[in-house]
Tab-separated table of C-alpha atoms in Angstrom:
chain	number	residue	atom	x	y	z
W	1	MET	CA	-64.100	28.013	-74.172
W	2	GLY	CA	-63.372	26.823	-70.766
W	3	LEU	CA	-63.270	28.664	-67.525
W	4	PRO	CA	-61.741	32.096	-67.369
W	5	ARG	CA	-58.391	32.319	-65.634
W	6	PRO	CA	-58.223	34.100	-62.264
W	7	GLN	CA	-56.546	37.479	-62.083
W	8	GLU	CA	-53.765	36.343	-59.688
W	9	PRO	CA	-52.092	32.972	-59.956
W	10	PHE	CA	-52.772	30.546	-57.085
W	11	GLN	CA	-49.684	30.176	-54.911
W	12	ARG	CA	-49.268	26.603	-53.704
W	13	VAL	CA	-47.058	26.166	-50.676
W	14	TYR	CA	-45.592	22.703	-50.537
W	15	SER	CA	-44.056	21.339	-47.395
W	16	ALA	CA	-42.703	17.985	-46.416
W	17	PRO	CA	-45.170	15.651	-44.789
W	18	GLU	CA	-45.071	15.638	-40.999
W	19	ARG	CA	-43.564	12.663	-39.272
W	20	PRO	CA	-45.946	10.571	-37.251
W	21	ALA	CA	-45.798	11.131	-33.511
W	22	PRO	CA	-43.407	8.714	-31.784
W	23	ALA	CA	-45.093	5.937	-29.892
W	24	ARG	CA	-45.218	6.715	-26.201
W	25	ARG	CA	-45.649	4.302	-23.372
W	26	PRO	CA	-48.693	4.955	-21.288
W	27	ARG	CA	-47.898	6.459	-17.902
W	28	LEU	CA	-49.682	3.623	-16.183
W	29	LEU	CA	-47.321	1.099	-17.787
W	30	ALA	CA	-44.257	3.122	-16.729
W	31	LEU	CA	-45.596	3.338	-13.178
W	32	LEU	CA	-46.276	-0.398	-13.130
W	33	ILE	CA	-42.727	-1.153	-14.320
W	34	ALA	CA	-41.272	1.119	-11.610
W	35	ILE	CA	-43.341	-0.521	-8.861
W	36	VAL	CA	-42.504	-4.057	-10.006
W	37	SER	CA	-38.774	-3.287	-10.158
W	38	PHE	CA	-38.903	-1.758	-6.660
W	39	VAL	CA	-40.664	-4.833	-5.277
W	40	VAL	CA	-38.155	-7.170	-6.946
W	41	ALA	CA	-35.245	-5.176	-5.471
W	42	ALA	CA	-36.846	-5.200	-2.006
W	43	VAL	CA	-37.391	-8.958	-2.144
W	44	ALA	CA	-33.789	-9.500	-3.276
W	45	VAL	CA	-32.461	-7.401	-0.383
W	46	PHE	CA	-34.745	-9.216	2.056
W	47	LEU	CA	-33.600	-12.639	0.868
W	48	LEU	CA	-29.891	-11.821	0.611
W	49	THR	CA	-29.530	-9.955	3.908
W	50	PRO	CA	-28.412	-12.267	6.719
W	51	VAL	CA	-30.959	-12.326	9.511
W	52	GLY	CA	-30.706	-14.211	12.768
W	53	HIS	CA	-29.064	-14.056	16.136
W	54	GLU	CA	-27.085	-17.239	15.595
W	55	GLU	CA	-25.085	-15.677	12.799
W	56	ARG	CA	-24.419	-12.519	14.811
W	57	ALA	CA	-23.221	-14.538	17.800
W	58	ALA	CA	-20.806	-16.465	15.600
W	59	ARG	CA	-19.294	-13.232	14.286
W	60	THR	CA	-18.646	-11.500	17.614
W	61	PRO	CA	-15.254	-12.393	19.076
W	62	GLU	CA	-15.224	-13.763	22.599
W	63	PRO	CA	-13.046	-12.025	25.195
W	64	SER	CA	-9.637	-13.516	25.756
W	65	VAL	CA	-9.128	-15.615	28.865
W	66	THR	CA	-5.391	-14.867	29.185
W	67	GLY	CA	-5.958	-11.713	31.212
W	68	ASP	CA	-5.995	-8.011	30.770
W	69	THR	CA	-2.271	-7.294	30.944
W	70	PRO	CA	-1.369	-4.321	28.769
W	71	THR	CA	1.187	-4.898	26.064
W	72	ALA	CA	3.740	-2.532	24.580
W	73	ASP	CA	1.713	-2.380	21.377
W	74	ASP	CA	-1.312	-1.002	23.214
W	75	PRO	CA	-1.478	2.760	22.605
W	76	GLY	CA	-3.183	3.337	25.957
W	77	THR	CA	-0.184	2.206	28.050
W	78	PRO	CA	2.523	4.649	29.075
W	79	ALA	CA	5.979	4.213	27.632
W	80	PRO	CA	8.642	2.688	29.982
Protein backbone atom coordinates (compact mmCIF):
# COMPACT_ATOMS: atom_id res chain seq x y z
CA MET A 1 0.00 0.00 0.00
CA GLY A 2 1.69 3.02 -1.25
CA LEU A 3 5.17 3.52 -2.49
CA PRO A 4 8.04 1.83 -0.74
CA ARG A 5 10.27 4.10 1.29
CA PRO A 6 13.82 4.74 0.03
CA GLN A 7 16.71 3.17 1.89
CA GLU A 8 18.31 6.51 2.90
CA PRO A 9 16.27 9.51 3.96
CA PHE A 10 16.37 12.50 1.58
CA GLN A 11 18.43 15.31 3.09
CA ARG A 12 16.91 18.70 2.30
CA VAL A 13 19.26 21.64 2.62
CA TYR A 14 17.38 24.83 3.28
CA SER A 15 18.99 28.19 2.83
CA ALA A 16 17.72 31.71 2.99
CA PRO A 17 16.55 33.17 -0.28
CA GLU A 18 19.14 35.29 -2.08
CA ARG A 19 18.68 39.01 -2.10
CA PRO A 20 17.96 40.55 -5.45
CA ALA A 21 20.92 42.25 -7.10
CA PRO A 22 21.08 45.97 -6.28
CA ALA A 23 20.00 48.24 -9.08
CA ARG A 24 23.00 49.63 -10.90
CA ARG A 25 23.14 52.70 -13.04
CA PRO A 26 24.17 52.03 -16.58
CA ARG A 27 27.71 53.15 -17.35
CA LEU A 28 26.44 55.32 -20.16
CA LEU A 29 24.27 57.29 -17.73
CA ALA A 30 27.20 57.77 -15.33
CA LEU A 31 29.39 58.96 -18.20
CA LEU A 32 26.68 61.35 -19.37
CA ILE A 33 26.32 62.81 -15.86
CA ALA A 34 30.11 63.31 -15.62
CA ILE A 35 30.28 65.06 -19.00
CA VAL A 36 27.31 67.33 -18.25
CA SER A 37 28.75 68.34 -14.87
CA PHE A 38 32.13 69.10 -16.49
CA VAL A 39 30.48 71.27 -19.15
CA VAL A 40 28.43 73.13 -16.53
CA ALA A 41 31.59 73.80 -14.47
CA ALA A 42 33.48 75.00 -17.56
CA VAL A 43 30.67 77.36 -18.53
CA ALA A 44 30.51 78.72 -14.97
CA VAL A 45 34.26 79.39 -14.95
CA PHE A 46 34.05 81.00 -18.39
CA LEU A 47 31.21 83.30 -17.34
CA LEU A 48 32.61 84.22 -13.92
CA THR A 49 36.21 84.84 -14.96
CA PRO A 50 36.83 88.51 -15.75
CA VAL A 51 37.99 88.95 -19.33
CA GLY A 52 38.97 92.17 -21.01
CA HIS A 53 41.80 94.62 -21.26
CA GLU A 54 39.79 97.47 -19.78
CA GLU A 55 39.52 95.72 -16.45
CA ARG A 56 43.22 94.86 -16.40
CA ALA A 57 44.19 98.46 -17.16
CA ALA A 58 42.03 99.70 -14.30
CA ARG A 59 43.77 97.35 -11.86
CA THR A 60 47.38 98.21 -12.70
CA PRO A 61 48.68 101.14 -10.66
CA GLU A 62 50.13 104.05 -12.59
CA PRO A 63 53.67 105.19 -11.76
CA SER A 64 53.96 108.06 -9.35
CA VAL A 65 54.76 111.48 -10.77
CA THR A 66 56.51 112.77 -7.63
CA GLY A 67 59.88 111.37 -8.64
CA ASP A 68 62.11 108.48 -7.89
CA THR A 69 63.73 109.71 -4.69
CA PRO A 70 64.54 106.80 -2.38
CA THR A 71 63.01 106.87 1.06
CA ALA A 72 64.32 105.51 4.33
CA ASP A 73 61.70 102.76 4.21
CA ASP A 74 63.07 101.44 0.92
CA PRO A 75 65.18 98.35 1.65
CA GLY A 76 67.38 99.01 -1.38
CA THR A 77 68.84 102.28 -0.03
CA PRO A 78 71.94 102.29 2.15
CA ALA A 79 71.61 103.35 5.75
CA PRO A 80 72.87 106.89 6.63
